[in-house]
Coordinates of C-alpha atoms and ligand atoms in Angstrom, one line a residue:
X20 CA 36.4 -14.6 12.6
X21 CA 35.0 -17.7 13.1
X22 CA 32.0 -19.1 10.9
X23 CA 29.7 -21.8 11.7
X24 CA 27.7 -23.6 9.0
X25 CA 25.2 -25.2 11.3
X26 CA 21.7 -23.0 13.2
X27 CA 22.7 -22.5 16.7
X28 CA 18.9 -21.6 17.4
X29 CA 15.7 -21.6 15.9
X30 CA 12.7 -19.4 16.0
X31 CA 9.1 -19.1 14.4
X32 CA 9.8 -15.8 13.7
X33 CA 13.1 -13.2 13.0
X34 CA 12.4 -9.9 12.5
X35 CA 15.2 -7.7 11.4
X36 CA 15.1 -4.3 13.0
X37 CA 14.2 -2.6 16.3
X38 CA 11.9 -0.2 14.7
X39 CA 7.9 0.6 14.8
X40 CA 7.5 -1.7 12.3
X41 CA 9.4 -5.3 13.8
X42 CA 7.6 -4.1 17.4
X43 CA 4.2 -3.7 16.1
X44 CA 4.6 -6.9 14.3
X45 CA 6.4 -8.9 16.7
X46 CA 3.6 -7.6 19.6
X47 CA 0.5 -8.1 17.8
X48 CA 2.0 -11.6 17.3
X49 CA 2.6 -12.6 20.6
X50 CA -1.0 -11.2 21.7
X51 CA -2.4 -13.7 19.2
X52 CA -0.5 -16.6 20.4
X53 CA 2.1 -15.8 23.2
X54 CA 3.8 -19.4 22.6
X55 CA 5.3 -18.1 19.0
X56 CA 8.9 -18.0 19.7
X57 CA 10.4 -14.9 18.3
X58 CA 14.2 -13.0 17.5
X59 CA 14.6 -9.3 17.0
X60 CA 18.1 -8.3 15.7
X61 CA 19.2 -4.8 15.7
X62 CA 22.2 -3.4 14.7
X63 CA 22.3 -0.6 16.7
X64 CA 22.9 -0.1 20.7
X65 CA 19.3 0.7 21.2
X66 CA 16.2 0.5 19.6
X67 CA 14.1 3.3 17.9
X68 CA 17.3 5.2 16.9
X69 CA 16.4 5.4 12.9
X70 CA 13.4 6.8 11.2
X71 CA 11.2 5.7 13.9
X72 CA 13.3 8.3 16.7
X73 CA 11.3 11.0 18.2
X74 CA 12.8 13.9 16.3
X75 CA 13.6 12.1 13.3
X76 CA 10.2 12.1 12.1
X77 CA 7.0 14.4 12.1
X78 CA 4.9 12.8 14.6
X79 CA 1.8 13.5 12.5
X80 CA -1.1 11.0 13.0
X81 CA -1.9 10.7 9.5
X82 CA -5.7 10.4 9.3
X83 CA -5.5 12.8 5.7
X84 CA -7.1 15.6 7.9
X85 CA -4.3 18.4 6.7
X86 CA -2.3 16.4 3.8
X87 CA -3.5 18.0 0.4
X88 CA -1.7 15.7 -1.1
X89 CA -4.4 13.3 -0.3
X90 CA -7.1 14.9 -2.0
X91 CA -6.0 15.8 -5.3
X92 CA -8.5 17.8 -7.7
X93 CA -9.6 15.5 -10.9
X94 CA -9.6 16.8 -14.4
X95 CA -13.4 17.4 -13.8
X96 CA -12.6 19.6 -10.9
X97 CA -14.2 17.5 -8.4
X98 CA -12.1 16.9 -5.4
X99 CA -11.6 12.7 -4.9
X100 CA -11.6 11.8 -1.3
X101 CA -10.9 8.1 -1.8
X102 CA -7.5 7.9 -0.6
X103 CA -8.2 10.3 2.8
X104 CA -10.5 7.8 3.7
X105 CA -8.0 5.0 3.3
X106 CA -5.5 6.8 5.3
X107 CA -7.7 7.9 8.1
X108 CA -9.3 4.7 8.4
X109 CA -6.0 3.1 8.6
X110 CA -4.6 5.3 11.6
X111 CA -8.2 4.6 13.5
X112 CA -6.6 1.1 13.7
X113 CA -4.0 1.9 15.4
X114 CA -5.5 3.7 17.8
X115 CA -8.0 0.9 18.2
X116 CA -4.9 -1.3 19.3
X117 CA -3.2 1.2 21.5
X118 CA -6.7 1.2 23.4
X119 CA -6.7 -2.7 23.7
X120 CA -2.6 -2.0 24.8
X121 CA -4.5 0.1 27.6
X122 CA -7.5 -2.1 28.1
X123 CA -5.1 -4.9 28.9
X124 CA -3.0 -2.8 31.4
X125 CA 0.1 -3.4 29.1
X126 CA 0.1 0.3 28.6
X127 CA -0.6 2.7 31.1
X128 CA -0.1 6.6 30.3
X129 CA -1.3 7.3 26.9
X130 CA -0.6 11.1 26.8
X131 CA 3.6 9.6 27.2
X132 CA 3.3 8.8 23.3
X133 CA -0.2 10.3 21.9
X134 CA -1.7 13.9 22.1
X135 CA -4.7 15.7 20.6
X136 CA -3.2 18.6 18.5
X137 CA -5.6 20.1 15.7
X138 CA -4.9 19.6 12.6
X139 CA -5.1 22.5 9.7
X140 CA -4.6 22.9 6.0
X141 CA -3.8 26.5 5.8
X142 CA -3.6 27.9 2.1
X143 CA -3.1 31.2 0.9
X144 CA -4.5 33.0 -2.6
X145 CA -7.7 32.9 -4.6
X146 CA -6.9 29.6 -6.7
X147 CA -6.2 27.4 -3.4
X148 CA -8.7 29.0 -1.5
X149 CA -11.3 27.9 -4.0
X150 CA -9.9 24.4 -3.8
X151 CA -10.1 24.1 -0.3
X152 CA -13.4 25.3 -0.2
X153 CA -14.6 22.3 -2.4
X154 CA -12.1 19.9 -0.9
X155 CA -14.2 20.8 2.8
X156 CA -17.1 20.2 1.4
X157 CA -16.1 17.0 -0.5
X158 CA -14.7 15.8 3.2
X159 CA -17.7 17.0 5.0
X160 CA -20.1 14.9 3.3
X161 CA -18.0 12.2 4.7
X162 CA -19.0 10.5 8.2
X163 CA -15.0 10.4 9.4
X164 CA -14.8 14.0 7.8
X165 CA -18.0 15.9 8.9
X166 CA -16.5 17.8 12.2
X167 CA -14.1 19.6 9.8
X168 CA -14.3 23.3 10.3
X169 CA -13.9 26.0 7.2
X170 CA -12.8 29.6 7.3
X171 CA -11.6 32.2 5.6
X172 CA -12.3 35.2 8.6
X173 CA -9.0 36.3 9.9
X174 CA -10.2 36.5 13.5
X175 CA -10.9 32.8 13.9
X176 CA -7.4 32.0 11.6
X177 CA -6.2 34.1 14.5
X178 CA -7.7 32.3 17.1
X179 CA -6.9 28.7 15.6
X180 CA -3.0 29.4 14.8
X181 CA -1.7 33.5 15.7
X182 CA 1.4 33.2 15.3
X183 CA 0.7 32.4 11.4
X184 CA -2.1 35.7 11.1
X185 CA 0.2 38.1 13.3
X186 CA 1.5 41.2 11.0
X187 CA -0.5 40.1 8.2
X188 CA -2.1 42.2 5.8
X189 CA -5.9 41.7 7.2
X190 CA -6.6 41.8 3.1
X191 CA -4.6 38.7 2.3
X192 CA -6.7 36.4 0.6
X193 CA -6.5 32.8 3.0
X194 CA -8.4 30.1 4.1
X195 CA -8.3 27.1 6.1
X196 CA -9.4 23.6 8.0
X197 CA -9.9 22.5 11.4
X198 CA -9.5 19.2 12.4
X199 CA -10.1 18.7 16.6
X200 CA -9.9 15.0 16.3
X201 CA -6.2 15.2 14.7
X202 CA -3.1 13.9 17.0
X203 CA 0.7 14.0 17.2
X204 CA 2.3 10.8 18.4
X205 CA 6.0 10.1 19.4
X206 CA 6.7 7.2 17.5
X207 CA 10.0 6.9 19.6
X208 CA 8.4 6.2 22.9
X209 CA 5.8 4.4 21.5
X210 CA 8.6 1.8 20.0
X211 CA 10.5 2.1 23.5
X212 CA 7.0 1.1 25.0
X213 CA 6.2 -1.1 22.6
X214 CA 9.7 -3.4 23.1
X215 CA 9.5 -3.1 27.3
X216 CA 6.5 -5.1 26.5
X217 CA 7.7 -7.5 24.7
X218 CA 10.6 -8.0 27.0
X219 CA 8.6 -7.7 30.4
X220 CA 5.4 -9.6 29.5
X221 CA 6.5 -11.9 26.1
X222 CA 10.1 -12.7 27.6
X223 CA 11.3 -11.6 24.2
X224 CA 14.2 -9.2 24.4
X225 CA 15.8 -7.3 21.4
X226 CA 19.2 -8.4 20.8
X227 CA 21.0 -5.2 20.2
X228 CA 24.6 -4.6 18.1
X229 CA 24.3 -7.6 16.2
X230 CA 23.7 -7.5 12.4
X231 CA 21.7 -9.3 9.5
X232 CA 24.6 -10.3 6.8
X233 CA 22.7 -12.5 4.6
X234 CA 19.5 -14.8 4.8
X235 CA 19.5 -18.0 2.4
X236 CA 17.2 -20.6 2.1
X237 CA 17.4 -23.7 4.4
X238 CA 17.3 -27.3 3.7
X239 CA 15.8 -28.0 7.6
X240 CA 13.9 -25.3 8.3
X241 CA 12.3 -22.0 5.8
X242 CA 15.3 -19.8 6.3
X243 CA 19.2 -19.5 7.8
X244 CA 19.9 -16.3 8.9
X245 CA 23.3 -14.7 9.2
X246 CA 24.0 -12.5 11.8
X247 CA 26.8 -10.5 13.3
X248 CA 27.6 -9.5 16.5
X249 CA 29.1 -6.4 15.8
X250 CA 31.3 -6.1 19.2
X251 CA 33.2 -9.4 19.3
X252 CA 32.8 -9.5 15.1
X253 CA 31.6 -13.6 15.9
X254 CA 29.3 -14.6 13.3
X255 CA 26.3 -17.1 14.2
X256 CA 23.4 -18.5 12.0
X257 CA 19.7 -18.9 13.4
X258 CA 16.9 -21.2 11.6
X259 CA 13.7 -19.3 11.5
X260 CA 10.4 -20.6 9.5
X261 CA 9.5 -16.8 8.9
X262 CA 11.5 -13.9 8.6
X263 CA 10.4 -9.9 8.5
X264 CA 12.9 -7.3 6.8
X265 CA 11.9 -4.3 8.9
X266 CA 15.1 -2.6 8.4
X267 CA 13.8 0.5 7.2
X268 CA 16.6 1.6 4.8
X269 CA 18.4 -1.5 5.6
X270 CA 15.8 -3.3 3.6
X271 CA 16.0 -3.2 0.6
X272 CA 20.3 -4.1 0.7
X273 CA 18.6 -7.4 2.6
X274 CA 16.1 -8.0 0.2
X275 CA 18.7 -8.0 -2.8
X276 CA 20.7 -10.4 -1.0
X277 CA 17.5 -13.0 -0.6
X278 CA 16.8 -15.8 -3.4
X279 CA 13.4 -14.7 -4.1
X280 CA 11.6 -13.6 -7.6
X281 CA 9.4 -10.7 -6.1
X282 CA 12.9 -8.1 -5.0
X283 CA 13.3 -8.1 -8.6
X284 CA 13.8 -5.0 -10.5
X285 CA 13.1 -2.7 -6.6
X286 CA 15.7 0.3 -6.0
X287 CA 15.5 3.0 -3.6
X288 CA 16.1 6.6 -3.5
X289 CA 17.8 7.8 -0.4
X290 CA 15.8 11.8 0.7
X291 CA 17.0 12.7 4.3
X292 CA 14.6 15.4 6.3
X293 CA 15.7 18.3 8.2
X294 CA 13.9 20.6 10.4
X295 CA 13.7 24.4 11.7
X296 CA 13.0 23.7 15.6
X297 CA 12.2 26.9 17.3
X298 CA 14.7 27.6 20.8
X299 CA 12.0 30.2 21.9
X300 CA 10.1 29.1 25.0
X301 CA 7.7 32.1 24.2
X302 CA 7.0 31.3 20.3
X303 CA 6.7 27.8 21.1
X304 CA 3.8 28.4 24.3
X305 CA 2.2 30.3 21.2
X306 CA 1.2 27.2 18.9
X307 CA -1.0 24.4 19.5
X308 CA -1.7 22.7 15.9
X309 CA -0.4 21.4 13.1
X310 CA -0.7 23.6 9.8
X311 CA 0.2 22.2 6.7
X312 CA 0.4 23.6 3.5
X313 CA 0.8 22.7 0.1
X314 CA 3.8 21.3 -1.3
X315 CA 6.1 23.6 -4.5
X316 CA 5.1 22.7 -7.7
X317 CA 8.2 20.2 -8.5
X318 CA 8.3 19.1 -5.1
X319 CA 7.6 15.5 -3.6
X320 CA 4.1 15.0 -1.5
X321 CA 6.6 14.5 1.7
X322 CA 8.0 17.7 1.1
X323 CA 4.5 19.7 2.0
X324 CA 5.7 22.3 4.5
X325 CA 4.5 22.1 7.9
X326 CA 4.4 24.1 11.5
X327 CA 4.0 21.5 14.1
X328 CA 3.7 21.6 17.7
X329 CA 5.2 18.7 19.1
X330 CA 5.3 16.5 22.5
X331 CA 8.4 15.3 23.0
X332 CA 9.6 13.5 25.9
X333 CA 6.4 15.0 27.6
X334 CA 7.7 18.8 26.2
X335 CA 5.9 21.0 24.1
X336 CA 8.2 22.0 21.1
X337 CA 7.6 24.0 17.7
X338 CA 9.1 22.4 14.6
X339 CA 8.8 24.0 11.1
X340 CA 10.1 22.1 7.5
X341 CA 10.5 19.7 5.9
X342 CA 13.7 20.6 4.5
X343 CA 15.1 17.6 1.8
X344 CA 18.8 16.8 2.1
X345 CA 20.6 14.5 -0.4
X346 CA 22.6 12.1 0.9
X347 CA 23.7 8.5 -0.5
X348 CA 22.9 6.6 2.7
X349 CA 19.9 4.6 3.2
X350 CA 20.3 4.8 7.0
X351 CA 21.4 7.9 9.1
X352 CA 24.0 5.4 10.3
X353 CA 24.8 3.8 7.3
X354 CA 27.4 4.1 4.7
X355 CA 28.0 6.4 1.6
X356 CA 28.5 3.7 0.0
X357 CA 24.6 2.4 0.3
X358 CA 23.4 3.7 -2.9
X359 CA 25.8 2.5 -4.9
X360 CA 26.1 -1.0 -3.8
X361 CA 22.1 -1.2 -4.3
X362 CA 22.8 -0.5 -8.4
X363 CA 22.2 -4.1 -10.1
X364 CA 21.3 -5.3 -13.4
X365 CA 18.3 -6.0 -12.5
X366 CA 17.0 -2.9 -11.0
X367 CA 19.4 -0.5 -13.5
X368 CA 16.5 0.2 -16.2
X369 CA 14.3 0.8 -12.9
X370 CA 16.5 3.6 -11.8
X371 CA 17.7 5.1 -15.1
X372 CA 13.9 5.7 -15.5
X373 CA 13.3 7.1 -12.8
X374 CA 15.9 9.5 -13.0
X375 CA 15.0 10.7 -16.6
X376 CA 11.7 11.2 -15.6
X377 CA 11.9 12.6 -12.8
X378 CA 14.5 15.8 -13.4
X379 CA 12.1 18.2 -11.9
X380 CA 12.1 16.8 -8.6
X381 CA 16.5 16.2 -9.1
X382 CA 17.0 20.2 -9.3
X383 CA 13.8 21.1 -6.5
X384 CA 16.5 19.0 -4.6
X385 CA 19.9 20.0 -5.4
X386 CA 18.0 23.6 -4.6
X387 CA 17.3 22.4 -1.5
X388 CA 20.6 20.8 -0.3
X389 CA 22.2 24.4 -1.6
X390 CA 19.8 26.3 0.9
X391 CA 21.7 28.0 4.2
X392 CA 19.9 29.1 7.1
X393 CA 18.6 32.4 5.8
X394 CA 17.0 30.9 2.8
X395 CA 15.0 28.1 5.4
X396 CA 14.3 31.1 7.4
X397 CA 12.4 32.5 4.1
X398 CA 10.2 29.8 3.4
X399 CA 9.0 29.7 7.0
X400 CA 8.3 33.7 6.9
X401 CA 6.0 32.0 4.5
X402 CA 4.0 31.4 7.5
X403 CA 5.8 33.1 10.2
X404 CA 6.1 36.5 8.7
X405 CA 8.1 37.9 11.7
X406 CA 10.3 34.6 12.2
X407 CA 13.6 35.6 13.5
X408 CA 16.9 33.7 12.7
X409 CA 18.2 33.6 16.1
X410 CA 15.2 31.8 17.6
X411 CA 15.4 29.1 15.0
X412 CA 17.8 26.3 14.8
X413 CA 18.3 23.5 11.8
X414 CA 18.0 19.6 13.0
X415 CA 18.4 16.5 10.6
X416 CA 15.9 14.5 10.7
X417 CA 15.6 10.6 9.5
X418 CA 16.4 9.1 6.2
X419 CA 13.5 7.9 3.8
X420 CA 14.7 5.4 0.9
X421 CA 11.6 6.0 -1.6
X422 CA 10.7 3.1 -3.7
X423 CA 11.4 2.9 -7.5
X424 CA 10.0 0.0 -9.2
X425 CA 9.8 -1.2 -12.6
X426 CA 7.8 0.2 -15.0
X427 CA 7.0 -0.8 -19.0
X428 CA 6.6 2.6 -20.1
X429 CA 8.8 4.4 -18.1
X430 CA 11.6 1.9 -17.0
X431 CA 11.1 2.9 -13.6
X432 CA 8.7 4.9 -11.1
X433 CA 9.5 6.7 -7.8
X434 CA 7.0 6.1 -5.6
X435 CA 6.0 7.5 -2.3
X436 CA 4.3 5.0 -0.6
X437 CA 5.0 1.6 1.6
X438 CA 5.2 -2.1 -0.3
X439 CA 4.9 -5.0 1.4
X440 CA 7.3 -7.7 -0.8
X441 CA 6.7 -11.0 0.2
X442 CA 8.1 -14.8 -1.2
X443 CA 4.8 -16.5 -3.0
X444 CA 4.8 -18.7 0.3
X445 CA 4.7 -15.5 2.5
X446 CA 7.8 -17.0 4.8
X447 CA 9.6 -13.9 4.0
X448 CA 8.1 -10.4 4.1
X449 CA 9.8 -7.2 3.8
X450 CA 8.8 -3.9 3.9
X451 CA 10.4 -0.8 1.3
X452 CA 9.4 2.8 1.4
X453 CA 8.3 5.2 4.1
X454 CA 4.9 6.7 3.7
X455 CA 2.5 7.4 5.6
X456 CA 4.7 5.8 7.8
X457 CA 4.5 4.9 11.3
X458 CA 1.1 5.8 11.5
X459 CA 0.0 3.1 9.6
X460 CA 1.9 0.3 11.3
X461 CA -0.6 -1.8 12.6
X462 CA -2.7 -1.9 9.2
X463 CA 0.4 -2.6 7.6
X464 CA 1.4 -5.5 10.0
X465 CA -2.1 -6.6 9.6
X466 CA -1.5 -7.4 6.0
X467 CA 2.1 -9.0 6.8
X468 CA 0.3 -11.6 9.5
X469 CA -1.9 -12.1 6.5
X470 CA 0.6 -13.2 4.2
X471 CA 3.3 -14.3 6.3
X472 CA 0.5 -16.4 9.4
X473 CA -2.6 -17.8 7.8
X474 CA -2.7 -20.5 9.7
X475 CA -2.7 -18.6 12.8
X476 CA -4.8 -15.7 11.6
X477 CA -7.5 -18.3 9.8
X478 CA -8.5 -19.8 13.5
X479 CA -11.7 -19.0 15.4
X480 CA -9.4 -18.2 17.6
X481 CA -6.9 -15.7 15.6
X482 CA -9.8 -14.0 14.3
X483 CA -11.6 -13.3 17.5
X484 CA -8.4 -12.1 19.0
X485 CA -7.8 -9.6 16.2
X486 CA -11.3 -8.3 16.5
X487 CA -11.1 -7.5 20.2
X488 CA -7.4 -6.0 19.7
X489 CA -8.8 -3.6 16.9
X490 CA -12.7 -4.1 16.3
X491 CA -12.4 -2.9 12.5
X492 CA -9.2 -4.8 11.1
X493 CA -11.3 -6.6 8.3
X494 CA -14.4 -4.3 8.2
X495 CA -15.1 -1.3 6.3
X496 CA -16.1 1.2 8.3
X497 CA -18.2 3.3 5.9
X498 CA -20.4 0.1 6.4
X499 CA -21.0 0.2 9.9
X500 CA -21.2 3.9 10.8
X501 CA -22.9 3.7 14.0
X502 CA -20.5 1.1 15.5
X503 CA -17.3 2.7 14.1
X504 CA -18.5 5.8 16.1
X505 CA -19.4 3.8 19.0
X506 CA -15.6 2.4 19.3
X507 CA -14.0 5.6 18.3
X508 CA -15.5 7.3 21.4
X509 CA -14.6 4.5 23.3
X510 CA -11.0 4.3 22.1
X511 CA -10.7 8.4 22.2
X512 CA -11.7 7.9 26.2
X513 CA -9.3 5.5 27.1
X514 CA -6.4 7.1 25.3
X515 CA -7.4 10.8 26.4
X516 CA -8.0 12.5 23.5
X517 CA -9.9 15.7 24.1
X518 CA -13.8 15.4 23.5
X519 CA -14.0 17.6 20.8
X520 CA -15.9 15.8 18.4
Ligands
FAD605 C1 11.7 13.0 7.9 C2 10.6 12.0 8.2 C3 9.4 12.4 8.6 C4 8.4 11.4 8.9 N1 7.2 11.8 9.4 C5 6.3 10.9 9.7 C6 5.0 11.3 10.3 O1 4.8 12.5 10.5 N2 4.1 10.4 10.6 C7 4.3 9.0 10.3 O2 3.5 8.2 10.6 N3 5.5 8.6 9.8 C8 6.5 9.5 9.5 N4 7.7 9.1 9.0 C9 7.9 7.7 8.6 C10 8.2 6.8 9.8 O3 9.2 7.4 10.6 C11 8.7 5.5 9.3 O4 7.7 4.9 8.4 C12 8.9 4.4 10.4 O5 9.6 5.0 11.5 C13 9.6 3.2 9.9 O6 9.8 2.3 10.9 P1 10.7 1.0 10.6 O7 10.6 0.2 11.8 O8 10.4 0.4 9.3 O9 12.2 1.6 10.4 P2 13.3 2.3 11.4 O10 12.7 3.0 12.5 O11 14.2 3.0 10.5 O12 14.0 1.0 12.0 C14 14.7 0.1 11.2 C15 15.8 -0.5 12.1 O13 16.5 -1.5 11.4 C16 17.9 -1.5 11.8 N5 18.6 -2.3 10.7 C17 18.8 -1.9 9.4 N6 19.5 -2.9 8.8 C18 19.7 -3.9 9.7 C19 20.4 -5.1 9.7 N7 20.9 -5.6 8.5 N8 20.5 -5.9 10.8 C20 19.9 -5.4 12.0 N9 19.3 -4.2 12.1 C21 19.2 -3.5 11.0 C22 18.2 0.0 11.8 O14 19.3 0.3 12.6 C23 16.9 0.5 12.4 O15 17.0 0.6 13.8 C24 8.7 10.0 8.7 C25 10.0 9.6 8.3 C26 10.9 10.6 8.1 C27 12.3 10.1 7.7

């Protein structure tokens, strides 16, 4: 193998990754000034083949319209709503964007990637009934919130989700929420989409089966990069005066490797997905929402079961889970090895920590990696109370790493969100964890342009650009109520969501 010291190339911009997250950043990028000359390295032989795949995530549009987890109940009993808001009003910017995609002809069939699907919380006994009671009425008094529908009637349950009421006692004690405005998206051909137009209109093709070794500082230029090309093994270096660590799992092995003080003390805890996907054309023509419930005691807030109808590839399909698997990979194609090689002295406290603390949620999963097929059929009889083996098969879905950071108390905590690591000078960003997820990817590349492009971003220019390609990306829209509703009509019109709200 044959290594060269000197940058064959050199580029404003390297993103590492063919995922949601290096396409949403890379695009928005090039719409703000097309003459930024950017590199996306994927390891891979395509793009979208990790956690960003079709079926290797949920497809939910998180706008906190079904996640419990988002409205916890206080110690006063009163139901905070702070955090739904965050998340809805994060997903309403991507949506804003995918309209300008459309506005701008870039993007032409919106029902390929986006579809409306109701959303429900669906709970069962007289404790969680009264709790979503008050958490609907807490949401309700909420502009974004107020078109959420309560009930506790088994006839409309029936009517909103049957296969879930079908052969059950009509004396069960059961509420739930209706959400019209609530979508699925298929994050996998919206990252397709998303590259074809980066190549066709940007003239900036993914380079694919090629790897990122290393990334050190440079004396010329911010950063050398080191990258493989994984078919003739030839390694070749690249200058680039910013770099994004979109690697999903891959990240935070990259991150270790880079000279900078913010990576220290970050692990990750590898928790793959599985689902139940139902084979029965009759059962699936049946279901037209997502219903979400809530989550085991000891169980992680991704872990909240969930029957989904899903488009994929323009099909409807009915998915039911998520089951947790344990596996030491950070990537579904990565190594066994991942894991262990991300153990250093400066992150060891970190993940001790977290694993003393945290015992509940190490046996709700070695319970859950020691479930077979008829004890996954159980928990969906949950809801399905008829569900019948033979019409059900399991799927494994992508891989999360979740973050654990360091903590004084605690040495370490697991946490379930996204972090956005960047050097002081914002030249390198990277981003660790996995929720909410794709969903969020345009807020959360709003905050890496931030860091990583002021100068670009701090222009008359840059800022009147972002405001046409999503109206609220600095605004709050509790502030401006009138016009938020104004440009969610206009966005739900162009990308065909169904007028129910
Ligand atoms: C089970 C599950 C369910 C989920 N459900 C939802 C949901 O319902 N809604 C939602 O919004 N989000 C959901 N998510 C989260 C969402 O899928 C992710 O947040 C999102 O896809 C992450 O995108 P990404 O681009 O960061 O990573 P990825 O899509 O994983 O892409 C990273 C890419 O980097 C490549 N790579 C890694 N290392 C290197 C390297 N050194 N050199 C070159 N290439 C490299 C990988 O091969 C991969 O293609 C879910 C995730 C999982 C696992």
């Amino acid at each position: 193998m044959k290594e060269m010291t000197s940058p064959e190339e050199t580029y404003d911009l390297i993103c590492v990754g063919g995922g949601i997250m290096s396409a949403t950043l890379a695009l928005m990028l090039k719409l703000i000034d097309p003459k930024t000359k950017i590199l996306i390295v994927e390891r891979l032989n395509d793009v979208a083949l990790e956690s960003s795949a079709t079926w290797n995530n949920a497809g939910t549009g998180h706008s906190a319209f079904c996640e419990l987890n988002y409205t916890p109940e206080n110690s006063k009993g009163e139901i905070e709503v702070s955090k739904a808001i965050e998340i809805f009003t994060q997903f309403e910017k991507s949506k804003e964007f995918w309209a300008y995609l459309i506005q701008q002809k870039l993007l032409d069939s919106p029902k390929d990637f986006l579809r409306s699907v109701p959303h429900h919380s669906w709970v069962e006994g007289k404790d969680n009934v009264e709790y979503l009671k008050k958490r609907h009425q807490a949401m309700t008094s909420h502009f974004m919130f107020e078109t959420m529908k309560y009930s506790e009637e088994v006839g409309t349950l029936k009517q909103w989700f049957p296969l879930i009421i079908e052969n059950r006692d009509p004396n069960e004690v059961m509420a739930a929420t209706r959400m019209e405005l609530g979508t699925g998206v298929d994050f996998g051909n919206l990252t397709e989409t998303y590259y074809r137009i980066l190549e066709q209109h940007f003239d900036t093709p993914v380079v694919l089966e090629h790897e990122v070794l290393d990334i050190d500082p440079d004396k010329n230029i911010e950063w050398l990069i080191k990258i493989q090309d994984l078919n003739t093994e030839k390694v070749k270096h690249y200058d680039a005066k910013h770099v994004f660590i979109g690697a999903g799992g891959g990240a935070l092995p990259l991150l270790q490797k880079v000279e900078i003080d913010e990576k220290e003390g970050y692990g990750g805890f590898p928790v793959s997905g599985q689902w139940l996907y139902c084979k029965n054309r009759a059962i699936i023509d049946k279901h037209h929402a997502k219903v979400y419930s809530k989550a085991g005691p000891d169980a992680p807030p991704m872990s909240t079961p969930h029957l989904d109808t899903r488009h994929i590839n323009g099909k409807q399909e009915l998915l039911f889970g998520p089951f947790a698997g344990f596996s030491t990979k950070f990537l579904k194609e990565g190594s066994f090895l991942d894991l262990f090689k991300s153990i250093r002295l400066d992150n060891l406290p970190s993940m001790w920590g977290v694993f003393w603390h945290n015992l509940p949620l190490t046996k709700y999963l070695i319970k859950q990696v020691s479930m077979d097929h008829e004890d996954r059929m159980e928990e969906l009889r949950v809801f399905m109370k008829d569900a019948k083996s033979e019409d059900w098969e399991l799927r494994v879905a992508g891989q999360r790493v979740q973050i654990i950071k360091k903590d004084e108390d605690e040495g370490g905590t697991l946490e379930f969100g996204t972090d956005v690591i960047h050097s002081k000078d914002g030249t390198i960003t990277a981003l660790l964890g996995a929720s909410p997820g794709a969903s969020t990817a345009v807020h959360i590349m709003i905050e890496v342009l931030q860091q990583a492009f002021p100068e670009k971003l701090n222009t008359k220019h840059g800022q009147e650009k972002l405001s046409k390609m999503i109206p609220f990306w600095n605004r709050d829209i509790t502030e401006f109520e009138d016009e938020f509703k104004q440009v969610q009509k206009y966005c739900s019109e162009l990308l065909e969501l169904e007028e129910n709200h």
